[in-house]
């Protein structure tokens, strides 16, 4: 077994982009807005099955899903909702894994390949057994290629 500091050094092969993480300094939803959506996302985070909160079928069963995908037109508030949900998770002591792509920045991290590498890094930060497994994969990657190099190619 290798030490945690060595593990984090190895995990750097995933090339995490800390600028894409949730920023607690950004403003979330205004008080009293998006209450139904936020409540359903909170239920989803806590993995509680309670379909009585919303009478709207578009959110029905959200708590039973592994991934909550918030979508909509540009400017409709998706990032604001995501920031609010990340803040709620942090307040409740739940692990937060998030990647925020920024429209005003040229960001190479907003590709499908990079998304999975960054999620792997963020999950490894909070789950030691997962970290052990990812580090082992990185250490044993073939022909000296890093996992990031294999995925990006």
mmCIF file of N, CA, C and O in Angstrom, residues 49-111:
data_model
loop_
_atom_site.group_PDB
_atom_site.id
_atom_site.type_symbol
_atom_site.label_atom_id
_atom_site.label_comp_id
_atom_site.label_asym_id
_atom_site.label_seq_id
_atom_site.Cartn_x
_atom_site.Cartn_y
_atom_site.Cartn_z
ATOM 1 N N UNK A 49 -37.030 8.390 -1.795
ATOM 2 C CA UNK A 49 -38.106 8.248 -2.768
ATOM 3 C C UNK A 49 -39.351 8.952 -2.239
ATOM 4 O O UNK A 49 -39.991 8.489 -1.312
ATOM 5 N N UNK A 50 -39.659 10.090 -2.817
ATOM 6 C CA UNK A 50 -40.821 10.870 -2.407
ATOM 7 C C UNK A 50 -41.360 11.586 -3.626
ATOM 8 O O UNK A 50 -40.978 12.698 -3.930
ATOM 9 N N UNK A 51 -42.242 10.915 -4.367
ATOM 10 C CA UNK A 51 -42.793 11.498 -5.577
ATOM 11 C C UNK A 51 -43.966 12.427 -5.297
ATOM 12 O O UNK A 51 -44.556 12.972 -6.215
ATOM 13 N N UNK A 52 -44.300 12.628 -4.029
ATOM 14 C CA UNK A 52 -45.448 13.462 -3.706
ATOM 15 C C UNK A 52 -45.095 14.940 -3.687
ATOM 16 O O UNK A 52 -45.979 15.782 -3.639
ATOM 17 N N UNK A 53 -43.815 15.272 -3.724
ATOM 18 C CA UNK A 53 -43.397 16.668 -3.646
ATOM 19 C C UNK A 53 -43.850 17.443 -4.872
ATOM 20 O O UNK A 53 -44.266 18.578 -4.779
ATOM 21 N N UNK A 54 -43.776 16.819 -6.038
ATOM 22 C CA UNK A 54 -44.110 17.515 -7.270
ATOM 23 C C UNK A 54 -45.274 16.835 -7.965
ATOM 24 O O UNK A 54 -45.274 15.630 -8.130
ATOM 25 N N UNK A 55 -46.220 17.616 -8.390
ATOM 26 C CA UNK A 55 -47.304 17.069 -9.184
ATOM 27 C C UNK A 55 -46.942 17.033 -10.658
ATOM 28 O O UNK A 55 -47.733 16.632 -11.490
ATOM 29 N N UNK A 56 -45.729 17.477 -10.985
ATOM 30 C CA UNK A 56 -45.307 17.553 -12.378
ATOM 31 C C UNK A 56 -44.598 16.272 -12.778
ATOM 32 O O UNK A 56 -43.630 15.862 -12.160
ATOM 33 N N UNK A 57 -45.052 15.657 -13.832
ATOM 34 C CA UNK A 57 -44.498 14.377 -14.264
ATOM 35 C C UNK A 57 -43.055 14.503 -14.749
ATOM 36 O O UNK A 57 -42.329 13.533 -14.762
ATOM 37 N N UNK A 58 -42.613 15.706 -15.141
ATOM 38 C CA UNK A 58 -41.249 15.849 -15.645
ATOM 39 C C UNK A 58 -40.198 15.584 -14.566
ATOM 40 O O UNK A 58 -39.067 15.274 -14.875
ATOM 41 N N UNK A 59 -40.553 15.682 -13.312
ATOM 42 C CA UNK A 59 -39.611 15.413 -12.235
ATOM 43 C C UNK A 59 -39.923 14.094 -11.528
ATOM 44 O O UNK A 59 -39.222 13.693 -10.626
ATOM 45 N N UNK A 60 -40.976 13.418 -11.917
ATOM 46 C CA UNK A 60 -41.404 12.190 -11.263
ATOM 47 C C UNK A 60 -40.325 11.127 -11.342
ATOM 48 O O UNK A 60 -39.767 10.860 -12.391
ATOM 49 N N UNK A 61 -40.002 10.535 -10.217
ATOM 50 C CA UNK A 61 -39.033 9.457 -10.180
ATOM 51 C C UNK A 61 -37.586 9.912 -10.175
ATOM 52 O O UNK A 61 -36.682 9.105 -10.247
ATOM 53 N N UNK A 62 -37.329 11.207 -10.076
ATOM 54 C CA UNK A 62 -35.961 11.717 -10.111
ATOM 55 C C UNK A 62 -35.098 11.096 -9.024
ATOM 56 O O UNK A 62 -33.932 10.807 -9.245
ATOM 57 N N UNK A 63 -35.687 10.832 -7.848
ATOM 58 C CA UNK A 63 -34.912 10.285 -6.737
ATOM 59 C C UNK A 63 -34.405 8.875 -7.019
ATOM 60 O O UNK A 63 -33.516 8.400 -6.343
ATOM 61 N N UNK A 64 -34.956 8.207 -8.002
ATOM 62 C CA UNK A 64 -34.564 6.831 -8.300
ATOM 63 C C UNK A 64 -33.410 6.757 -9.290
ATOM 64 O O UNK A 64 -32.934 5.689 -9.598
ATOM 65 N N UNK A 65 -32.961 7.865 -9.805
ATOM 66 C CA UNK A 65 -31.930 7.894 -10.843
ATOM 67 C C UNK A 65 -30.551 8.160 -10.246
ATOM 68 O O UNK A 65 -30.419 8.808 -9.225
ATOM 69 N N UNK A 66 -29.529 7.664 -10.918
ATOM 70 C CA UNK A 66 -28.157 7.847 -10.462
ATOM 71 C C UNK A 66 -27.593 9.211 -10.856
ATOM 72 O O UNK A 66 -26.714 9.723 -10.195
ATOM 73 N N UNK A 67 -28.069 9.757 -11.957
ATOM 74 C CA UNK A 67 -27.571 11.036 -12.454
ATOM 75 C C UNK A 67 -28.756 11.971 -12.658
ATOM 76 O O UNK A 67 -29.760 11.583 -13.235
ATOM 77 N N UNK A 68 -28.602 13.188 -12.189
ATOM 78 C CA UNK A 68 -29.602 14.218 -12.472
ATOM 79 C C UNK A 68 -29.029 15.091 -13.577
ATOM 80 O O UNK A 68 -27.951 15.668 -13.417
ATOM 81 N N UNK A 69 -29.710 15.160 -14.682
ATOM 82 C CA UNK A 69 -29.248 15.945 -15.823
ATOM 83 C C UNK A 69 -30.178 17.131 -15.959
ATOM 84 O O UNK A 69 -31.336 16.980 -16.328
ATOM 85 N N UNK A 70 -29.663 18.314 -15.663
ATOM 86 C CA UNK A 70 -30.455 19.538 -15.772
ATOM 87 C C UNK A 70 -30.147 20.144 -17.137
ATOM 88 O O UNK A 70 -28.987 20.373 -17.464
ATOM 89 N N UNK A 71 -31.183 20.363 -17.931
ATOM 90 C CA UNK A 71 -30.962 20.872 -19.278
ATOM 91 C C UNK A 71 -31.955 21.978 -19.580
ATOM 92 O O UNK A 71 -32.977 22.116 -18.924
ATOM 93 N N UNK A 72 -31.613 22.767 -20.573
ATOM 94 C CA UNK A 72 -32.476 23.859 -20.998
ATOM 95 C C UNK A 72 -31.732 24.771 -21.943
ATOM 96 O O UNK A 72 -30.551 24.574 -22.227
ATOM 97 N N UNK A 73 -32.425 25.772 -22.422
ATOM 98 C CA UNK A 73 -31.829 26.720 -23.368
ATOM 99 C C UNK A 73 -30.771 27.570 -22.673
ATOM 100 O O UNK A 73 -30.764 27.700 -21.445
ATOM 101 N N UNK A 74 -29.896 28.146 -23.475
ATOM 102 C CA UNK A 74 -28.864 29.040 -22.954
ATOM 103 C C UNK A 74 -29.527 30.166 -22.171
ATOM 104 O O UNK A 74 -30.527 30.735 -22.606
ATOM 105 N N UNK A 75 -28.980 30.457 -21.002
ATOM 106 C CA UNK A 75 -29.493 31.544 -20.189
ATOM 107 C C UNK A 75 -30.705 31.204 -19.340
ATOM 108 O O UNK A 75 -31.281 32.075 -18.700
ATOM 109 N N UNK A 76 -31.088 29.924 -19.319
ATOM 110 C CA UNK A 76 -32.296 29.558 -18.565
ATOM 111 C C UNK A 76 -32.023 29.278 -17.084
ATOM 112 O O UNK A 76 -32.951 28.994 -16.346
ATOM 113 N N UNK A 77 -30.769 29.343 -16.660
ATOM 114 C CA UNK A 77 -30.463 29.209 -15.239
ATOM 115 C C UNK A 77 -29.909 27.863 -14.802
ATOM 116 O O UNK A 77 -29.880 27.558 -13.618
ATOM 117 N N UNK A 78 -29.450 27.050 -15.744
ATOM 118 C CA UNK A 78 -28.918 25.722 -15.395
ATOM 119 C C UNK A 78 -27.717 25.820 -14.451
ATOM 120 O O UNK A 78 -27.649 25.102 -13.461
ATOM 121 N N UNK A 79 -26.792 26.691 -14.755
ATOM 122 C CA UNK A 79 -25.608 26.836 -13.899
ATOM 123 C C UNK A 79 -25.989 27.357 -12.523
ATOM 124 O O UNK A 79 -25.446 26.914 -11.507
ATOM 125 N N UNK A 80 -26.929 28.269 -12.472
ATOM 126 C CA UNK A 80 -27.385 28.808 -11.196
ATOM 127 C C UNK A 80 -28.024 27.712 -10.344
ATOM 128 O O UNK A 80 -27.772 27.623 -9.137
ATOM 129 N N UNK A 81 -28.820 26.857 -10.979
ATOM 130 C CA UNK A 81 -29.420 25.721 -10.265
ATOM 131 C C UNK A 81 -28.317 24.779 -9.779
ATOM 132 O O UNK A 81 -28.326 24.337 -8.630
ATOM 133 N N UNK A 82 -27.349 24.489 -10.646
ATOM 134 C CA UNK A 82 -26.257 23.583 -10.271
ATOM 135 C C UNK A 82 -25.440 24.145 -9.104
ATOM 136 O O UNK A 82 -25.046 23.411 -8.195
ATOM 137 N N UNK A 83 -25.197 25.439 -9.107
ATOM 138 C CA UNK A 83 -24.466 26.081 -8.006
ATOM 139 C C UNK A 83 -25.263 25.950 -6.714
ATOM 140 O O UNK A 83 -24.718 25.629 -5.658
ATOM 141 N N UNK A 84 -26.573 26.170 -6.783
ATOM 142 C CA UNK A 84 -27.429 26.054 -5.605
ATOM 143 C C UNK A 84 -27.426 24.632 -5.072
ATOM 144 O O UNK A 84 -27.316 24.402 -3.859
ATOM 145 N N UNK A 85 -27.517 23.650 -5.952
ATOM 146 C CA UNK A 85 -27.525 22.241 -5.545
ATOM 147 C C UNK A 85 -26.181 21.859 -4.930
ATOM 148 O O UNK A 85 -26.129 21.169 -3.900
ATOM 149 N N UNK A 86 -25.087 22.317 -5.509
ATOM 150 C CA UNK A 86 -23.763 22.035 -4.947
ATOM 151 C C UNK A 86 -23.632 22.645 -3.553
ATOM 152 O O UNK A 86 -23.080 22.023 -2.638
ATOM 153 N N UNK A 87 -24.153 23.854 -3.374
ATOM 154 C CA UNK A 87 -24.119 24.500 -2.057
ATOM 155 C C UNK A 87 -24.959 23.715 -1.046
ATOM 156 O O UNK A 87 -24.540 23.523 0.104
ATOM 157 N N UNK A 88 -26.139 23.244 -1.466
ATOM 158 C CA UNK A 88 -26.988 22.429 -0.576
ATOM 159 C C UNK A 88 -26.265 21.145 -0.164
ATOM 160 O O UNK A 88 -26.287 20.753 1.001
ATOM 161 N N UNK A 89 -25.636 20.502 -1.130
ATOM 162 C CA UNK A 89 -24.902 19.263 -0.840
ATOM 163 C C UNK A 89 -23.770 19.527 0.148
ATOM 164 O O UNK A 89 -23.577 18.773 1.103
ATOM 165 N N UNK A 90 -23.054 20.605 -0.073
ATOM 166 C CA UNK A 90 -21.952 20.957 0.822
ATOM 167 C C UNK A 90 -22.464 21.243 2.236
ATOM 168 O O UNK A 90 -21.894 20.779 3.217
ATOM 169 N N UNK A 91 -23.569 21.979 2.343
ATOM 170 C CA UNK A 91 -24.166 22.288 3.649
ATOM 171 C C UNK A 91 -24.596 21.030 4.383
ATOM 172 O O UNK A 91 -24.548 20.966 5.604
ATOM 173 N N UNK A 92 -25.032 20.019 3.635
ATOM 174 C CA UNK A 92 -25.504 18.773 4.231
ATOM 175 C C UNK A 92 -24.390 17.742 4.405
ATOM 176 O O UNK A 92 -24.635 16.621 4.818
ATOM 177 N N UNK A 93 -23.165 18.131 4.081
ATOM 178 C CA UNK A 93 -22.034 17.231 4.241
ATOM 179 C C UNK A 93 -21.982 16.124 3.207
ATOM 180 O O UNK A 93 -21.308 15.110 3.410
ATOM 181 N N UNK A 94 -22.669 16.310 2.093
ATOM 182 C CA UNK A 94 -22.651 15.317 1.019
ATOM 183 C C UNK A 94 -21.477 15.613 0.090
ATOM 184 O O UNK A 94 -21.153 16.775 -0.153
ATOM 185 N N UNK A 95 -20.835 14.585 -0.441
ATOM 186 C CA UNK A 95 -19.733 14.845 -1.369
ATOM 187 C C UNK A 95 -20.245 15.519 -2.634
ATOM 188 O O UNK A 95 -21.310 15.171 -3.143
ATOM 189 N N UNK A 96 -19.501 16.495 -3.111
ATOM 190 C CA UNK A 96 -19.893 17.242 -4.297
ATOM 191 C C UNK A 96 -18.887 16.959 -5.408
ATOM 192 O O UNK A 96 -17.700 17.155 -5.231
ATOM 193 N N UNK A 97 -19.379 16.476 -6.519
ATOM 194 C CA UNK A 97 -18.550 16.298 -7.706
ATOM 195 C C UNK A 97 -19.224 17.077 -8.818
ATOM 196 O O UNK A 97 -20.370 16.810 -9.163
ATOM 197 N N UNK A 98 -18.529 18.057 -9.332
ATOM 198 C CA UNK A 98 -19.153 18.904 -10.341
ATOM 199 C C UNK A 98 -18.101 19.446 -11.290
ATOM 200 O O UNK A 98 -16.937 19.588 -10.925
ATOM 201 N N UNK A 99 -18.538 19.736 -12.493
ATOM 202 C CA UNK A 99 -17.675 20.356 -13.489
ATOM 203 C C UNK A 99 -18.486 21.462 -14.141
ATOM 204 O O UNK A 99 -19.556 21.215 -14.695
ATOM 205 N N UNK A 100 -17.993 22.667 -14.050
ATOM 206 C CA UNK A 100 -18.675 23.815 -14.630
ATOM 207 C C UNK A 100 -17.902 24.290 -15.849
ATOM 208 O O UNK A 100 -16.756 24.708 -15.736
ATOM 209 N N UNK A 101 -18.531 24.193 -16.997
ATOM 210 C CA UNK A 101 -17.958 24.733 -18.227
ATOM 211 C C UNK A 101 -18.368 26.190 -18.303
ATOM 212 O O UNK A 101 -19.511 26.531 -18.023
ATOM 213 N N UNK A 102 -17.451 27.022 -18.672
ATOM 214 C CA UNK A 102 -17.722 28.455 -18.701
ATOM 215 C C UNK A 102 -17.759 28.937 -20.146
ATOM 216 O O UNK A 102 -16.828 28.712 -20.905
ATOM 217 N N UNK A 103 -18.845 29.585 -20.470
ATOM 218 C CA UNK A 103 -19.071 30.069 -21.833
ATOM 219 C C UNK A 103 -18.025 31.095 -22.249
ATOM 220 O O UNK A 103 -17.617 31.158 -23.389
ATOM 221 N N UNK A 104 -17.579 31.923 -21.297
ATOM 222 C CA UNK A 104 -16.677 33.021 -21.618
ATOM 223 C C UNK A 104 -15.205 32.622 -21.619
ATOM 224 O O UNK A 104 -14.347 33.442 -21.812
ATOM 225 N N UNK A 105 -14.919 31.353 -21.412
ATOM 226 C CA UNK A 105 -13.527 30.902 -21.378
ATOM 227 C C UNK A 105 -13.320 29.816 -22.419
ATOM 228 O O UNK A 105 -14.209 29.027 -22.690
ATOM 229 N N UNK A 106 -12.130 29.776 -22.962
ATOM 230 C CA UNK A 106 -11.760 28.676 -23.856
ATOM 231 C C UNK A 106 -11.342 27.537 -22.938
ATOM 232 O O UNK A 106 -10.304 27.590 -22.312
ATOM 233 N N UNK A 107 -12.181 26.520 -22.788
ATOM 234 C CA UNK A 107 -11.855 25.473 -21.828
ATOM 235 C C UNK A 107 -11.795 24.102 -22.487
ATOM 236 O O UNK A 107 -12.785 23.606 -22.986
ATOM 237 N N UNK A 108 -10.608 23.535 -22.432
ATOM 238 C CA UNK A 108 -10.397 22.225 -23.039
ATOM 239 C C UNK A 108 -10.954 21.112 -22.165
ATOM 240 O O UNK A 108 -11.014 19.969 -22.592
ATOM 241 N N UNK A 109 -11.369 21.424 -20.942
ATOM 242 C CA UNK A 109 -11.863 20.379 -20.048
ATOM 243 C C UNK A 109 -13.316 19.999 -20.323
ATOM 244 O O UNK A 109 -13.830 19.047 -19.770
ATOM 245 N N UNK A 110 -14.008 20.734 -21.170
ATOM 246 C CA UNK A 110 -15.415 20.460 -21.424
ATOM 247 C C UNK A 110 -15.613 19.538 -22.621
ATOM 248 O O UNK A 110 -16.364 19.829 -23.537
ATOM 249 N N UNK A 111 -14.923 18.412 -22.599
ATOM 250 C CA UNK A 111 -15.124 17.381 -23.609
ATOM 251 C C UNK A 111 -15.507 16.103 -22.869
ATOM 252 O O UNK A 111 -15.251 15.964 -21.679
#
